[in-house]
């Protein structure tokens, strides 16, 4: 029993490290793209209610959703590889609602892997919060005048 908990904890810890690294690198890359000298000049002239301002906002949102999607897929693939859930659709669904902290019945994942789902929920809260802070920082760079 202790060996199973240790394995589950180790898998969870590795996934956390991978996802935090992916998320950090993803946001850093997005920040670099948005922080170029030309981008800074454009940001000062963007009206947030214009088509350009809307596309700027949409681009950031799409990039962040893709980043979260990648992290969700990493957990889903782990659920499949460990046979913790039955089938790809269930793995992806369980991962998505765990990451978003909506929650799902523990009866849909093997008891030996429930801790991974709990770790995913904790990680999802942290990474979604990190993305929210990043998003607000980027959007606040648009000149409202």
PDB file of C-alpha atoms in Angstrom:
ATOM      1  CA  UNK A   1       0.000   0.000   0.000  1.00  0.00           C
ATOM      2  CA  UNK A   2       2.755   2.491   0.900  1.00  0.00           C
ATOM      3  CA  UNK A   3       4.584   1.700  -2.342  1.00  0.00           C
ATOM      4  CA  UNK A   4       1.413   2.520  -4.365  1.00  0.00           C
ATOM      5  CA  UNK A   5       1.005   5.871  -2.590  1.00  0.00           C
ATOM      6  CA  UNK A   6       4.682   6.668  -3.150  1.00  0.00           C
ATOM      7  CA  UNK A   7       4.348   5.855  -6.870  1.00  0.00           C
ATOM      8  CA  UNK A   8       1.209   7.955  -7.162  1.00  0.00           C
ATOM      9  CA  UNK A   9       2.881  10.855  -5.345  1.00  0.00           C
ATOM     10  CA  UNK A  10       6.014  10.571  -7.513  1.00  0.00           C
ATOM     11  CA  UNK A  11       3.986  10.592 -10.752  1.00  0.00           C
ATOM     12  CA  UNK A  12       2.022  13.594  -9.479  1.00  0.00           C
ATOM     13  CA  UNK A  13       5.201  15.460  -8.526  1.00  0.00           C
ATOM     14  CA  UNK A  14       6.795  14.833 -11.925  1.00  0.00           C
ATOM     15  CA  UNK A  15       3.652  16.083 -13.688  1.00  0.00           C
ATOM     16  CA  UNK A  16       3.605  19.209 -11.504  1.00  0.00           C
ATOM     17  CA  UNK A  17       7.245  19.987 -12.336  1.00  0.00           C
ATOM     18  CA  UNK A  18       6.693  19.407 -16.055  1.00  0.00           C
ATOM     19  CA  UNK A  19       3.519  21.511 -16.186  1.00  0.00           C
ATOM     20  CA  UNK A  20       4.979  24.398 -14.174  1.00  0.00           C
ATOM     21  CA  UNK A  21       8.022  24.392 -16.465  1.00  0.00           C
ATOM     22  CA  UNK A  22       5.873  24.276 -19.609  1.00  0.00           C
ATOM     23  CA  UNK A  23       3.624  27.024 -18.270  1.00  0.00           C
ATOM     24  CA  UNK A  24       6.506  29.263 -17.259  1.00  0.00           C
ATOM     25  CA  UNK A  25       8.264  28.835 -20.593  1.00  0.00           C
ATOM     26  CA  UNK A  26       5.004  29.381 -22.471  1.00  0.00           C
ATOM     27  CA  UNK A  27       4.191  32.615 -20.659  1.00  0.00           C
ATOM     28  CA  UNK A  28       7.803  33.794 -20.957  1.00  0.00           C
ATOM     29  CA  UNK A  29       7.699  33.164 -24.710  1.00  0.00           C
ATOM     30  CA  UNK A  30       4.399  34.979 -25.059  1.00  0.00           C
ATOM     31  CA  UNK A  31       5.770  37.852 -23.001  1.00  0.00           C
ATOM     32  CA  UNK A  32       8.842  38.091 -25.246  1.00  0.00           C
ATOM     33  CA  UNK A  33       6.660  38.264 -28.332  1.00  0.00           C
ATOM     34  CA  UNK A  34       4.559  41.009 -26.769  1.00  0.00           C
ATOM     35  CA  UNK A  35       7.499  42.964 -25.336  1.00  0.00           C
ATOM     36  CA  UNK A  36       9.472  43.655 -28.486  1.00  0.00           C
ATOM     37  CA  UNK A  37      10.248  47.329 -29.078  1.00  0.00           C
ATOM     38  CA  UNK A  38       7.811  47.514 -31.970  1.00  0.00           C
ATOM     39  CA  UNK A  39       5.125  45.837 -29.870  1.00  0.00           C
ATOM     40  CA  UNK A  40       5.607  48.401 -27.092  1.00  0.00           C
ATOM     41  CA  UNK A  41       5.091  51.227 -29.565  1.00  0.00           C
ATOM     42  CA  UNK A  42       1.990  49.567 -31.003  1.00  0.00           C
ATOM     43  CA  UNK A  43       0.534  48.974 -27.534  1.00  0.00           C
ATOM     44  CA  UNK A  44       0.670  52.667 -26.714  1.00  0.00           C
ATOM     45  CA  UNK A  45      -1.472  53.411 -29.762  1.00  0.00           C
ATOM     46  CA  UNK A  46      -4.010  50.601 -29.485  1.00  0.00           C
ATOM     47  CA  UNK A  47      -7.536  51.540 -28.527  1.00  0.00           C
ATOM     48  CA  UNK A  48      -8.767  48.632 -26.376  1.00  0.00           C
ATOM     49  CA  UNK A  49     -12.207  48.822 -28.004  1.00  0.00           C
ATOM     50  CA  UNK A  50     -10.864  48.743 -31.564  1.00  0.00           C
ATOM     51  CA  UNK A  51     -10.569  45.695 -33.791  1.00  0.00           C
ATOM     52  CA  UNK A  52      -6.796  45.763 -33.216  1.00  0.00           C
ATOM     53  CA  UNK A  53      -7.254  45.894 -29.441  1.00  0.00           C
ATOM     54  CA  UNK A  54      -9.757  43.041 -29.596  1.00  0.00           C
ATOM     55  CA  UNK A  55      -7.409  40.927 -31.718  1.00  0.00           C
ATOM     56  CA  UNK A  56      -4.541  41.625 -29.304  1.00  0.00           C
ATOM     57  CA  UNK A  57      -6.703  40.407 -26.409  1.00  0.00           C
ATOM     58  CA  UNK A  58      -7.976  37.415 -28.380  1.00  0.00           C
ATOM     59  CA  UNK A  59      -4.424  36.405 -29.298  1.00  0.00           C
ATOM     60  CA  UNK A  60      -3.346  36.356 -25.675  1.00  0.00           C
ATOM     61  CA  UNK A  61      -6.409  34.374 -24.620  1.00  0.00           C
ATOM     62  CA  UNK A  62      -6.013  31.783 -27.398  1.00  0.00           C
ATOM     63  CA  UNK A  63      -2.318  31.331 -26.561  1.00  0.00           C
ATOM     64  CA  UNK A  64      -3.088  30.818 -22.875  1.00  0.00           C
ATOM     65  CA  UNK A  65      -5.933  28.379 -23.574  1.00  0.00           C
ATOM     66  CA  UNK A  66      -3.564  26.386 -25.800  1.00  0.00           C
ATOM     67  CA  UNK A  67      -0.998  26.338 -22.999  1.00  0.00           C
ATOM     68  CA  UNK A  68      -3.564  25.073 -20.488  1.00  0.00           C
ATOM     69  CA  UNK A  69      -4.770  22.562 -23.065  1.00  0.00           C
ATOM     70  CA  UNK A  70      -1.272  21.146 -23.388  1.00  0.00           C
ATOM     71  CA  UNK A  71      -1.066  20.707 -19.624  1.00  0.00           C
ATOM     72  CA  UNK A  72      -4.486  19.059 -19.504  1.00  0.00           C
ATOM     73  CA  UNK A  73      -3.410  16.652 -22.252  1.00  0.00           C
ATOM     74  CA  UNK A  74      -0.264  15.719 -20.300  1.00  0.00           C
ATOM     75  CA  UNK A  75      -2.409  14.591 -17.390  1.00  0.00           C
ATOM     76  CA  UNK A  76      -4.910  12.863 -19.707  1.00  0.00           C
ATOM     77  CA  UNK A  77      -2.118  10.905 -21.387  1.00  0.00           C
ATOM     78  CA  UNK A  78      -0.826   9.913 -17.954  1.00  0.00           C
ATOM     79  CA  UNK A  79      -4.286   8.643 -16.989  1.00  0.00           C
ATOM     80  CA  UNK A  80      -4.327   6.593 -20.185  1.00  0.00           C
ATOM     81  CA  UNK A  81      -0.782   5.269 -19.738  1.00  0.00           C
ATOM     82  CA  UNK A  82      -1.500   4.159 -16.182  1.00  0.00           C
ATOM     83  CA  UNK A  83      -4.949   2.768 -17.103  1.00  0.00           C
ATOM     84  CA  UNK A  84      -6.397   4.942 -14.336  1.00  0.00           C
ATOM     85  CA  UNK A  85      -9.494   5.631 -16.454  1.00  0.00           C
ATOM     86  CA  UNK A  86     -11.211   3.785 -19.274  1.00  0.00           C
ATOM     87  CA  UNK A  87     -10.624   5.302 -22.675  1.00  0.00           C
ATOM     88  CA  UNK A  88      -9.274   8.481 -24.200  1.00  0.00           C
ATOM     89  CA  UNK A  89     -12.471  10.535 -23.991  1.00  0.00           C
ATOM     90  CA  UNK A  90     -12.884   9.792 -20.293  1.00  0.00           C
ATOM     91  CA  UNK A  91      -9.202  10.576 -19.623  1.00  0.00           C
ATOM     92  CA  UNK A  92      -9.428  13.926 -21.394  1.00  0.00           C
ATOM     93  CA  UNK A  93     -12.733  14.810 -19.744  1.00  0.00           C
ATOM     94  CA  UNK A  94     -11.544  13.787 -16.279  1.00  0.00           C
ATOM     95  CA  UNK A  95      -8.336  15.772 -16.770  1.00  0.00           C
ATOM     96  CA  UNK A  96     -10.160  18.879 -17.982  1.00  0.00           C
ATOM     97  CA  UNK A  97     -12.617  19.033 -15.140  1.00  0.00           C
ATOM     98  CA  UNK A  98      -9.963  18.166 -12.576  1.00  0.00           C
ATOM     99  CA  UNK A  99      -7.637  20.894 -13.888  1.00  0.00           C
ATOM    100  CA  UNK A 100     -10.450  23.436 -13.871  1.00  0.00           C
ATOM    101  CA  UNK A 101     -11.482  22.258 -10.369  1.00  0.00           C
ATOM    102  CA  UNK A 102     -15.051  21.595 -11.491  1.00  0.00           C
ATOM    103  CA  UNK A 103     -14.605  18.119 -10.045  1.00  0.00           C
ATOM    104  CA  UNK A 104     -15.730  14.670 -11.034  1.00  0.00           C
ATOM    105  CA  UNK A 105     -16.734  11.621  -9.099  1.00  0.00           C
ATOM    106  CA  UNK A 106     -13.783   9.603  -7.818  1.00  0.00           C
ATOM    107  CA  UNK A 107     -15.614   6.491  -8.966  1.00  0.00           C
ATOM    108  CA  UNK A 108     -14.435   7.213 -12.524  1.00  0.00           C
ATOM    109  CA  UNK A 109     -10.743   6.843 -11.710  1.00  0.00           C
ATOM    110  CA  UNK A 110      -9.037   3.882 -10.119  1.00  0.00           C
ATOM    111  CA  UNK A 111      -8.480   4.406  -6.385  1.00  0.00           C
ATOM    112  CA  UNK A 112      -4.737   3.876  -6.897  1.00  0.00           C
ATOM    113  CA  UNK A 113      -4.581   7.081  -9.015  1.00  0.00           C
ATOM    114  CA  UNK A 114      -6.999   9.446  -7.248  1.00  0.00           C
ATOM    115  CA  UNK A 115      -4.134  11.458  -5.771  1.00  0.00           C
ATOM    116  CA  UNK A 116      -2.978  12.423  -9.273  1.00  0.00           C
ATOM    117  CA  UNK A 117      -6.406  13.967  -9.921  1.00  0.00           C
ATOM    118  CA  UNK A 118      -6.183  15.881  -6.649  1.00  0.00           C
ATOM    119  CA  UNK A 119      -2.724  17.186  -7.578  1.00  0.00           C
ATOM    120  CA  UNK A 120      -4.059  18.211 -10.977  1.00  0.00           C
ATOM    121  CA  UNK A 121      -6.804  20.250  -9.313  1.00  0.00           C
ATOM    122  CA  UNK A 122      -4.344  22.039  -7.037  1.00  0.00           C
ATOM    123  CA  UNK A 123      -2.033  22.699  -9.974  1.00  0.00           C
ATOM    124  CA  UNK A 124      -4.923  23.937 -12.113  1.00  0.00           C
ATOM    125  CA  UNK A 125      -5.839  26.560  -9.519  1.00  0.00           C
ATOM    126  CA  UNK A 126      -2.253  27.786  -9.375  1.00  0.00           C
ATOM    127  CA  UNK A 127      -1.684  27.846 -13.150  1.00  0.00           C
ATOM    128  CA  UNK A 128      -5.043  29.444 -13.908  1.00  0.00           C
ATOM    129  CA  UNK A 129      -4.259  32.108 -11.326  1.00  0.00           C
ATOM    130  CA  UNK A 130      -0.818  32.645 -12.828  1.00  0.00           C
ATOM    131  CA  UNK A 131      -2.379  33.027 -16.276  1.00  0.00           C
ATOM    132  CA  UNK A 132      -4.964  35.476 -14.941  1.00  0.00           C
ATOM    133  CA  UNK A 133      -2.226  37.634 -13.419  1.00  0.00           C
ATOM    134  CA  UNK A 134      -0.264  37.494 -16.691  1.00  0.00           C
ATOM    135  CA  UNK A 135      -3.351  38.351 -18.736  1.00  0.00           C
ATOM    136  CA  UNK A 136      -4.190  41.361 -16.585  1.00  0.00           C
ATOM    137  CA  UNK A 137      -0.598  42.587 -16.796  1.00  0.00           C
ATOM    138  CA  UNK A 138      -0.594  42.319 -20.585  1.00  0.00           C
ATOM    139  CA  UNK A 139      -4.021  43.908 -21.034  1.00  0.00           C
ATOM    140  CA  UNK A 140      -3.110  46.792 -18.735  1.00  0.00           C
ATOM    141  CA  UNK A 141      -0.377  47.711 -21.244  1.00  0.00           C
ATOM    142  CA  UNK A 142      -2.972  48.857 -23.760  1.00  0.00           C
ATOM    143  CA  UNK A 143      -3.342  52.626 -23.530  1.00  0.00           C
ATOM    144  CA  UNK A 144      -6.971  53.387 -22.657  1.00  0.00           C
ATOM    145  CA  UNK A 145      -6.755  56.914 -24.165  1.00  0.00           C
TER     146      UNK A 145
END
